[in-house]
Short mmCIF file of C-alpha atoms in Angstrom, two decimals:
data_model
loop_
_atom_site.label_atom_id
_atom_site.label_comp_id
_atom_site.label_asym_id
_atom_site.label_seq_id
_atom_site.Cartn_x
_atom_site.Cartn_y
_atom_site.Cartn_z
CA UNK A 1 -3.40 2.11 -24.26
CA UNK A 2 -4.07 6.06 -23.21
CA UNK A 3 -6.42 8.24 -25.23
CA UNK A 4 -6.03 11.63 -25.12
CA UNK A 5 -8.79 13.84 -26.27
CA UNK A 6 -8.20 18.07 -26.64
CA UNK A 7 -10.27 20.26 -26.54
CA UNK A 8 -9.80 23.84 -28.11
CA UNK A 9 -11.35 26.76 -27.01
CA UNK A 10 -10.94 29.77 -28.65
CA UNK A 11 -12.97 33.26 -28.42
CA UNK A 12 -15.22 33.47 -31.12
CA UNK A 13 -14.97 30.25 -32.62
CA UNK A 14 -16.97 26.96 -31.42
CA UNK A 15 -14.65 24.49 -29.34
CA UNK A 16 -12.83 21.97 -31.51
CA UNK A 17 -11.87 18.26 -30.19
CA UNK A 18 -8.91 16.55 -31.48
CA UNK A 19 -8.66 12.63 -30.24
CA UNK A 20 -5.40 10.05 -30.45
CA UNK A 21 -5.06 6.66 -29.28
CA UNK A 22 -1.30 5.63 -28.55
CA UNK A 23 0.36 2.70 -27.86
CA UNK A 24 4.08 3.46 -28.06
CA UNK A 25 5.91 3.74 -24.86
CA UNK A 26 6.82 7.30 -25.59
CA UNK A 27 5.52 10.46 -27.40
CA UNK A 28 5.07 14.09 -27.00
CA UNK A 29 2.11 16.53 -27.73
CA UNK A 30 3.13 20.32 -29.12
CA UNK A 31 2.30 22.29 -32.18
CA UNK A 32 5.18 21.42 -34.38
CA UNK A 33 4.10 18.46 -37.03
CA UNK A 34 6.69 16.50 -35.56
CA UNK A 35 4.91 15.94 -32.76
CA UNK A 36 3.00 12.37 -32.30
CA UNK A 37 -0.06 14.74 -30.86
CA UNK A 38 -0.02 17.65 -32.93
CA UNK A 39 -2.01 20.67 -31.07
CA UNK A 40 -2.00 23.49 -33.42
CA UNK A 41 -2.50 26.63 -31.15
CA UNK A 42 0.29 29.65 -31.01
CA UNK A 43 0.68 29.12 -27.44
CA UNK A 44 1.58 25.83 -26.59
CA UNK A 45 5.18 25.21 -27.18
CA UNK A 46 7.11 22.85 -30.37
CA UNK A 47 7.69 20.47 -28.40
CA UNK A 48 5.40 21.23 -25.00
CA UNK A 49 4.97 18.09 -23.19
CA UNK A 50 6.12 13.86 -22.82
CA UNK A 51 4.02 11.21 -22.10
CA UNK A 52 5.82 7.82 -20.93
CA UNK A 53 4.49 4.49 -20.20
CA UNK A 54 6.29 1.82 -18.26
CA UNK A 55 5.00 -1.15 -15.93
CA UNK A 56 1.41 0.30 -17.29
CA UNK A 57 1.88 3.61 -15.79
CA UNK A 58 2.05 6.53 -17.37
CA UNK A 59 3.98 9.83 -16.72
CA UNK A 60 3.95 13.18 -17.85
CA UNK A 61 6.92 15.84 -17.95
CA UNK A 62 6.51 19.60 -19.55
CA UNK A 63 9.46 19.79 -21.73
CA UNK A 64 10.33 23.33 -20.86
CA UNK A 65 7.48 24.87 -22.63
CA UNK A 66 6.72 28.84 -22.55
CA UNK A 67 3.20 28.42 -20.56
CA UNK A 68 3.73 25.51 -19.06
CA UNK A 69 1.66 22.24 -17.99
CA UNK A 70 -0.76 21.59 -15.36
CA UNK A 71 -2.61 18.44 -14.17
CA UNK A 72 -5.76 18.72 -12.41
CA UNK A 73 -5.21 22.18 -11.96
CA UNK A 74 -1.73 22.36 -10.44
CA UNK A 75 1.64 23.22 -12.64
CA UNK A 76 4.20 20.89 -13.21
CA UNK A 77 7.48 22.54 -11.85
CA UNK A 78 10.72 21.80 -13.80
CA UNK A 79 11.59 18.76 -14.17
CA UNK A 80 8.95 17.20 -12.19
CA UNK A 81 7.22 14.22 -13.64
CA UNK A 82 3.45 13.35 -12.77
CA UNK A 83 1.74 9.62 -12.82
CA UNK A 84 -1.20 10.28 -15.33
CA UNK A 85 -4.59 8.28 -14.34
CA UNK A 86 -7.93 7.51 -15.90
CA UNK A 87 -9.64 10.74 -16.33
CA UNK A 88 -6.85 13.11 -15.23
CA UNK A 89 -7.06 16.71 -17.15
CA UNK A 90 -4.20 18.57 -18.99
CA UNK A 91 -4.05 22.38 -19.31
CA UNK A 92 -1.72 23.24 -21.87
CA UNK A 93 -3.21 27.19 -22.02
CA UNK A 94 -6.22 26.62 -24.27
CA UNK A 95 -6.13 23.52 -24.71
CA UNK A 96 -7.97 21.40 -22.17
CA UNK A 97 -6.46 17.49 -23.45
CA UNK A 98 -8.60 14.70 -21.34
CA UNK A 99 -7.02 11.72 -20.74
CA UNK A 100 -8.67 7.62 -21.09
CA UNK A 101 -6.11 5.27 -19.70
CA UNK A 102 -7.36 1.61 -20.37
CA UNK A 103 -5.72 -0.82 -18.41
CA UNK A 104 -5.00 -4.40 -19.25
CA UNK A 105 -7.41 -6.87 -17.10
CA UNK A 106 -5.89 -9.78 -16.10
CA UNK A 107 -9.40 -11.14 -15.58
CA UNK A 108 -12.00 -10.50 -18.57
CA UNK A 109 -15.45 -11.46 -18.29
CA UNK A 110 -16.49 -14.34 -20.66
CA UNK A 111 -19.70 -13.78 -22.50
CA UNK A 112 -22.72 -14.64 -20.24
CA UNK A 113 -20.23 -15.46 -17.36
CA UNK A 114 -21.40 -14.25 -13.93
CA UNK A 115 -19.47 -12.50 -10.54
CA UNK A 116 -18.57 -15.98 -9.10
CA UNK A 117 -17.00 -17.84 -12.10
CA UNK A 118 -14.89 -14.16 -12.59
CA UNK A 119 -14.23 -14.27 -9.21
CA UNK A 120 -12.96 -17.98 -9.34
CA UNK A 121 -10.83 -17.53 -12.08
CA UNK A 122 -9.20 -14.36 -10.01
CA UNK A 123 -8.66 -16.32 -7.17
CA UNK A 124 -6.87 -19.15 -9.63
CA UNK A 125 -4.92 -16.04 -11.19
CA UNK A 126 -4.21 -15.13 -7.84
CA UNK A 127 -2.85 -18.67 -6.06
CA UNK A 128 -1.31 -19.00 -9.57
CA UNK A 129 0.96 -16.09 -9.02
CA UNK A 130 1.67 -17.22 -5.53
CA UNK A 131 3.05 -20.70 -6.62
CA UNK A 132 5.20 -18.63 -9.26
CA UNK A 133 8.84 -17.79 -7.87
CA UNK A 134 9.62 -15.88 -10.76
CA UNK A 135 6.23 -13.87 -10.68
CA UNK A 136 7.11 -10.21 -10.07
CA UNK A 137 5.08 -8.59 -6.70
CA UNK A 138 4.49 -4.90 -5.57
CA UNK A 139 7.10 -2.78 -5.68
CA UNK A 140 7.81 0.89 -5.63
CA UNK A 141 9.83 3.06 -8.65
CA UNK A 142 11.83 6.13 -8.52
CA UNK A 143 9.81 9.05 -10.81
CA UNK A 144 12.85 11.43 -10.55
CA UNK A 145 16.23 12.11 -9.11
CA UNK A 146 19.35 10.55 -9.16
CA UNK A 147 18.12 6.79 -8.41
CA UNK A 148 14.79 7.96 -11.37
CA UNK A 149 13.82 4.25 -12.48
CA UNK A 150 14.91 2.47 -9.57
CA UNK A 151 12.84 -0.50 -8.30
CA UNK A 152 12.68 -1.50 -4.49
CA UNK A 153 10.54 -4.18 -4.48
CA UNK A 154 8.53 -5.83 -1.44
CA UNK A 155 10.28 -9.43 -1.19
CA UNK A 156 11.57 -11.66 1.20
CA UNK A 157 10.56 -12.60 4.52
CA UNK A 158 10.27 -8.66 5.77
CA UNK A 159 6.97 -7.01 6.48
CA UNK A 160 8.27 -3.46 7.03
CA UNK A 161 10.67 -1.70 4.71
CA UNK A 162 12.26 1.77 5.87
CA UNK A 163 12.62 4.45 3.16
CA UNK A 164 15.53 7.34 3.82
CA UNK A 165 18.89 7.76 2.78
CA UNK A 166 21.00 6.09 5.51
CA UNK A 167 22.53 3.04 4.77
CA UNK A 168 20.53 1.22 7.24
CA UNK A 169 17.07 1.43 5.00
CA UNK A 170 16.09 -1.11 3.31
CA UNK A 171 15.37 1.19 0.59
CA UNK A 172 18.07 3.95 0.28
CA UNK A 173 17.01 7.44 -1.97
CA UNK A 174 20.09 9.52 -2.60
CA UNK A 175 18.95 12.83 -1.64
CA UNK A 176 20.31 15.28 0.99
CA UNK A 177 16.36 16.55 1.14
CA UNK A 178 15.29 13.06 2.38
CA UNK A 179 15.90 12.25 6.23
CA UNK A 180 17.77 9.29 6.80
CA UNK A 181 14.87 7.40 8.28
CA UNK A 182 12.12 9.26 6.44
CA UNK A 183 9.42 6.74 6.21
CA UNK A 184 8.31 3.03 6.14
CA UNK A 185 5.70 0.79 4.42
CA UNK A 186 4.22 -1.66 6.81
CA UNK A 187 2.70 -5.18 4.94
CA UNK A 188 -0.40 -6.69 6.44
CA UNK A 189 -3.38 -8.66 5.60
CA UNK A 190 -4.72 -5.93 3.90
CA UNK A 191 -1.69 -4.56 1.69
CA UNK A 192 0.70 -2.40 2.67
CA UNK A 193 0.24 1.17 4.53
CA UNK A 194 2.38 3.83 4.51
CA UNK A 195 3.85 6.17 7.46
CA UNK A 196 5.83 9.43 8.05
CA UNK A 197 8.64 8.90 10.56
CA UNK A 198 8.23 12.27 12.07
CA UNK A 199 10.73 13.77 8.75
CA UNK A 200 11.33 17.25 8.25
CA UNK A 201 9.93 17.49 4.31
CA UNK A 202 7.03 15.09 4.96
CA UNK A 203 5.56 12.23 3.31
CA UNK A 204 2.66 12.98 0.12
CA UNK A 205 0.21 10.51 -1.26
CA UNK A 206 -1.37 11.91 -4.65
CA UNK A 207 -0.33 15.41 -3.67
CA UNK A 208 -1.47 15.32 -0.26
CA UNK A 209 0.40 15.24 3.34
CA UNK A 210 0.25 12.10 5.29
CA UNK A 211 -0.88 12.90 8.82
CA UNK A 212 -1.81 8.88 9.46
CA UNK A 213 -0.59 5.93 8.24
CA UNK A 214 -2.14 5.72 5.25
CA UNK A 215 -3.29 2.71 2.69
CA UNK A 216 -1.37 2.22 -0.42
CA UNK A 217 -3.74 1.24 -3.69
CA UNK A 218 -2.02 0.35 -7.18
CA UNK A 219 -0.39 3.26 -9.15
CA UNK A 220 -0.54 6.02 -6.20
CA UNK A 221 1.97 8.63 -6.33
CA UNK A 222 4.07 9.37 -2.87
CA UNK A 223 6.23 11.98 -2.83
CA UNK A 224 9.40 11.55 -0.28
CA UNK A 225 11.02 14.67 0.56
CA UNK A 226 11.74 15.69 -3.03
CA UNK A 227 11.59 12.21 -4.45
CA UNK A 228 9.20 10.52 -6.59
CA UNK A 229 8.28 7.32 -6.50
CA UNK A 230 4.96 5.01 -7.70
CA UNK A 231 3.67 2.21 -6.01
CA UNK A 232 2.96 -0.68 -8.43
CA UNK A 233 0.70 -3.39 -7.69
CA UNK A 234 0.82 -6.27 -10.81
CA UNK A 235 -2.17 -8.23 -8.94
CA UNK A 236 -4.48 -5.12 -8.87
CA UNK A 237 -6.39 -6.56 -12.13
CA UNK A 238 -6.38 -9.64 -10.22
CA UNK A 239 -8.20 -8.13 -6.92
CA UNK A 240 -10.38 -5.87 -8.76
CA UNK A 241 -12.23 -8.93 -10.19
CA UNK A 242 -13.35 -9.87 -6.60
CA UNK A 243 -14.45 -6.29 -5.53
CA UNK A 244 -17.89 -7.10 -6.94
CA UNK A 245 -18.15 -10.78 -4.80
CA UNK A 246 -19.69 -10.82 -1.37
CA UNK A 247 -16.78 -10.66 1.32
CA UNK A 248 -13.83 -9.59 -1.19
CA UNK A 249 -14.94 -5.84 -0.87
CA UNK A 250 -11.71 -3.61 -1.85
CA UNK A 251 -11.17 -0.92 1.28
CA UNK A 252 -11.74 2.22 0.07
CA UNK A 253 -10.53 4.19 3.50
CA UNK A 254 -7.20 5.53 2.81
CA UNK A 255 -6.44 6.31 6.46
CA UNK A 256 -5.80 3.39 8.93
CA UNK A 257 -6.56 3.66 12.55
CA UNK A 258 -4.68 1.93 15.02
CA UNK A 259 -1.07 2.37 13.79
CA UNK A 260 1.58 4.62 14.94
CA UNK A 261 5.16 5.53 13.86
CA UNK A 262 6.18 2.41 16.33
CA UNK A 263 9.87 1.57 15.93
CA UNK A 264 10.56 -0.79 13.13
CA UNK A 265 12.83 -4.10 13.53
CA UNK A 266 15.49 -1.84 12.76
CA UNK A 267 14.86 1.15 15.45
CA UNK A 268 13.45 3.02 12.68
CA UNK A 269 12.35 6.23 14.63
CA UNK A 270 15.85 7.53 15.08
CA UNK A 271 16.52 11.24 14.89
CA UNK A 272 20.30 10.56 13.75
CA UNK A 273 20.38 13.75 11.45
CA UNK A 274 19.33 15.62 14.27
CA UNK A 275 16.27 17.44 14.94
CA UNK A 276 13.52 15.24 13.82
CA UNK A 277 10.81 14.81 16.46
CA UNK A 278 8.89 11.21 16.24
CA UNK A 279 5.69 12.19 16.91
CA UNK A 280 3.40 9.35 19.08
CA UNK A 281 -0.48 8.67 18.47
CA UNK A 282 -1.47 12.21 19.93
CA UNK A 283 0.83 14.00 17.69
CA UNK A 284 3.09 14.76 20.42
CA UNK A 285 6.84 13.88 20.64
CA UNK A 286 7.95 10.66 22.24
CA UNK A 287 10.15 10.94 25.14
CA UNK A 288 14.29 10.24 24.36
CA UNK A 289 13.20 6.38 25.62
CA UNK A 290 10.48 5.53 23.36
CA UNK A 291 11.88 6.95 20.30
CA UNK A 292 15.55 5.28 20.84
CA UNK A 293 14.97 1.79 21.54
CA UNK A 294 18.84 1.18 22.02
CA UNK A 295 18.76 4.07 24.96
CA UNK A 296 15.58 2.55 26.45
CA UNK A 297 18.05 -0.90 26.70
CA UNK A 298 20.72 0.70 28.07
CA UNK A 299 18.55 2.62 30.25
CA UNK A 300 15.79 0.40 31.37
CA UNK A 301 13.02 1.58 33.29
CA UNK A 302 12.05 -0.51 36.12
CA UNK A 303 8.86 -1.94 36.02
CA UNK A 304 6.52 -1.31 38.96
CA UNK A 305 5.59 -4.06 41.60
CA UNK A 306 2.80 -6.66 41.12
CA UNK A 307 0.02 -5.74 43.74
CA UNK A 308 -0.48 -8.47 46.24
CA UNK A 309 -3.04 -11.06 45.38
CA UNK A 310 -5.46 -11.06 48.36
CA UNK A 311 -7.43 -14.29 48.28
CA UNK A 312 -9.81 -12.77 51.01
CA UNK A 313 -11.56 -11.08 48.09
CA UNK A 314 -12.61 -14.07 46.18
CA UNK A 315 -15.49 -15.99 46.22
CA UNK A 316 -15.19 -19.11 48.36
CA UNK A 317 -17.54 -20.69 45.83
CA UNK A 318 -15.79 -20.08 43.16
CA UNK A 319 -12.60 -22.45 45.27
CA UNK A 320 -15.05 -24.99 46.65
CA UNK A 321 -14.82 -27.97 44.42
CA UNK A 322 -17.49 -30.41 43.48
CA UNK A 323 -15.99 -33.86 44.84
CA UNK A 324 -17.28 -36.03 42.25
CA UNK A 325 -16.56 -39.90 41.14
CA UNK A 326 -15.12 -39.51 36.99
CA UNK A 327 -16.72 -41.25 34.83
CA UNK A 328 -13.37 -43.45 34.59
CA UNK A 329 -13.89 -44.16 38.16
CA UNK A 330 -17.16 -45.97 37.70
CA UNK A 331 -15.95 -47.61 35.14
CA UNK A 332 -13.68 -49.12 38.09
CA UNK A 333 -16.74 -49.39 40.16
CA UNK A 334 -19.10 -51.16 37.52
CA UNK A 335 -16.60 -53.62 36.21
CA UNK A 336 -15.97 -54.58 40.44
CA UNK A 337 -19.42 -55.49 40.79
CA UNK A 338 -19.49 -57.37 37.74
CA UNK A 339 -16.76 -59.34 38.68
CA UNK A 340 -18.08 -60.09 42.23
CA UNK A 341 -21.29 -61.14 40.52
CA UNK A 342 -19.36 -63.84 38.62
CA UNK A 343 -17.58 -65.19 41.40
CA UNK A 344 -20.69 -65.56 43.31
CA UNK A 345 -22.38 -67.57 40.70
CA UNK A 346 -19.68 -69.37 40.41
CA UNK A 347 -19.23 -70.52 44.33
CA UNK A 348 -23.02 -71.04 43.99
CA UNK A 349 -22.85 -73.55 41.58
CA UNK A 350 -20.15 -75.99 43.05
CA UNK A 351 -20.86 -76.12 46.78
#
């Protein structure tokens, strides 16, 4: 369910709030009565804006309006479409329409139910949804373009996926805009992290250039070349549960060290379209070698001589060893003596 709350300012008049709850799947805010949020000021538009929902995410478009739309500040351009989140302002000129996205949890707290019984249940949800075949993991959508309301989803066996439009990607966006190895998404223990192949047009996470490989959370917006896309996480109720619990703390550093733009299993780093450096961990462009992996076969570089061990330089302690009977030996020993102790007794008693 979204709420959106407006809030009218006009010169010489106190501000006036207007507030509607939706739960359709569509509807559009604008002056004219026909529209489901009805903001009566000259100067917003009929019809001004569209709100979607779908997979629990909403998304805003400005519907050619006179003025415009902005979120957070920054104008939608046309036919750009924006992921809306909990707390997320809309300018529509006077108008200033606040918006209170309330998101199913998977896991509700029981009256007088503390962390760890949440947190159990969570963790049930969560091996639950592992034993399910048919259960539905992350995935990313297409926002806009050509493939708008496409799903690539993060399934199989793989644990990188490379975004671009050649035909080699496991996840292939129709536009000439987007290199043909643009990016990938790397899966690890944490999640999944994503990283700019060196492209000309740059990777964007909620608006902002990549410069690192950078963590993915549920319902953040990257922007590849000119497409769109969401990434969707359907276990995020599931994990937030556990944030609170000792030892499940949820990583709130976006940027992850250690990671570079290190070819993929399928050579990812190429620069097939021609002119599109792969930058290594200093920022500087790998050498021919390290960003082809198929030249660096063909081409191998030969590795340099093992030094000669000198043995002069070790300890002779440490290659003295301790000549000492095993404990299986005097086993031996002890069950000899033993026996030559019986057969003793034995002579003993008939001569």
């Amino acid at each position: 369910m979204i709420r959106l709350t407006a809030v009218i300012e006009l010169e010489g008049h106190a501000p006036r709030a207007l507030t509607h709850e939706f739960n359709q799947r569509s509807f559009t805010v604008g002056r004219d009565g026909s529209a489901d949020f009805q903001v009566p000021l000259s100067t917003i538009s009929r019809q001004h804006a569209r709100i979607i929902e779908s997979d629990g995410v909403y998304v805003i478009e400005d519907l050619g309006s006179t003025h415009g739309t902005l979120v957070n500040g920054k104008k939608l351009t046309k036919g750009e479409k924006k992921v809306l989140k909990d707390g997320d302002i809309i300018e529509l000129t006077k108008a200033k329409v606040t918006c209170n996205i309330e998101a199913q949890k998977l896991v509700s707290a029981e009256p007088g139910e503390g962390t760890q019984a949440i947190a159990a249940r969570a963790v049930q949800g969560i091996l639950g949804r592992l034993g399910d075949a048919k259960g539905e993991g992350p995935y990313l959508r297409v926002l806009n373009g050509a493939d708008e309301g496409v799903r690539f989803p993060f399934a199989g066996t793989l644990t990188e996926w490379n975004l671009g439009r050649s035909k080699e990607c496991e996840f292939i966006l129709n536009d000439p805009n987007v290199s043909r190895r643009h990016a990938t998404v790397k899966k690890d223990w944490s999640g999944f992290v994503v990283v700019d192949l060196g492209s000309k047009n740059g990777v964007l996470v909620n608006d902002k250039p990549i410069k690192k490989p950078r963590r993915l959370k549920d319902r953040d917006e990257l922007t590849v070349g000119p497409v769109k896309l969401v990434f969707i996480d359907p276990d995020a109720g599931l994990m937030d549960a556990l944030k609170d619990v000792p030892g499940f703390e949820v990583e709130e550093s976006v940027e992850v060290e250690g990671l570079t733009n290190e070819p993929s299993h399928m050579g990812a780093p190429g620069s097939a379209d021609g002119g599109e450096p792969i930058l290594g961990p200093d920022g500087q462009p790998l050498p021919p070698a390290a960003a082809d992996p198929g030249a660096a076969a063909q081409n191998p570089t030969p590795m340099p001589a093992e030094p000669e061990e000198h043995f002069d330089d070790i300890d002779p302690a440490l290659l003295a060893v301790d000549k000492q009977v095993l404990p299986v030996e005097w086993i031996f020993v002890g069950v000899g003596v033993v026996v030559l102790i019986i057969a003793a007794l034995l002579l003993a008693l008939f001569l």
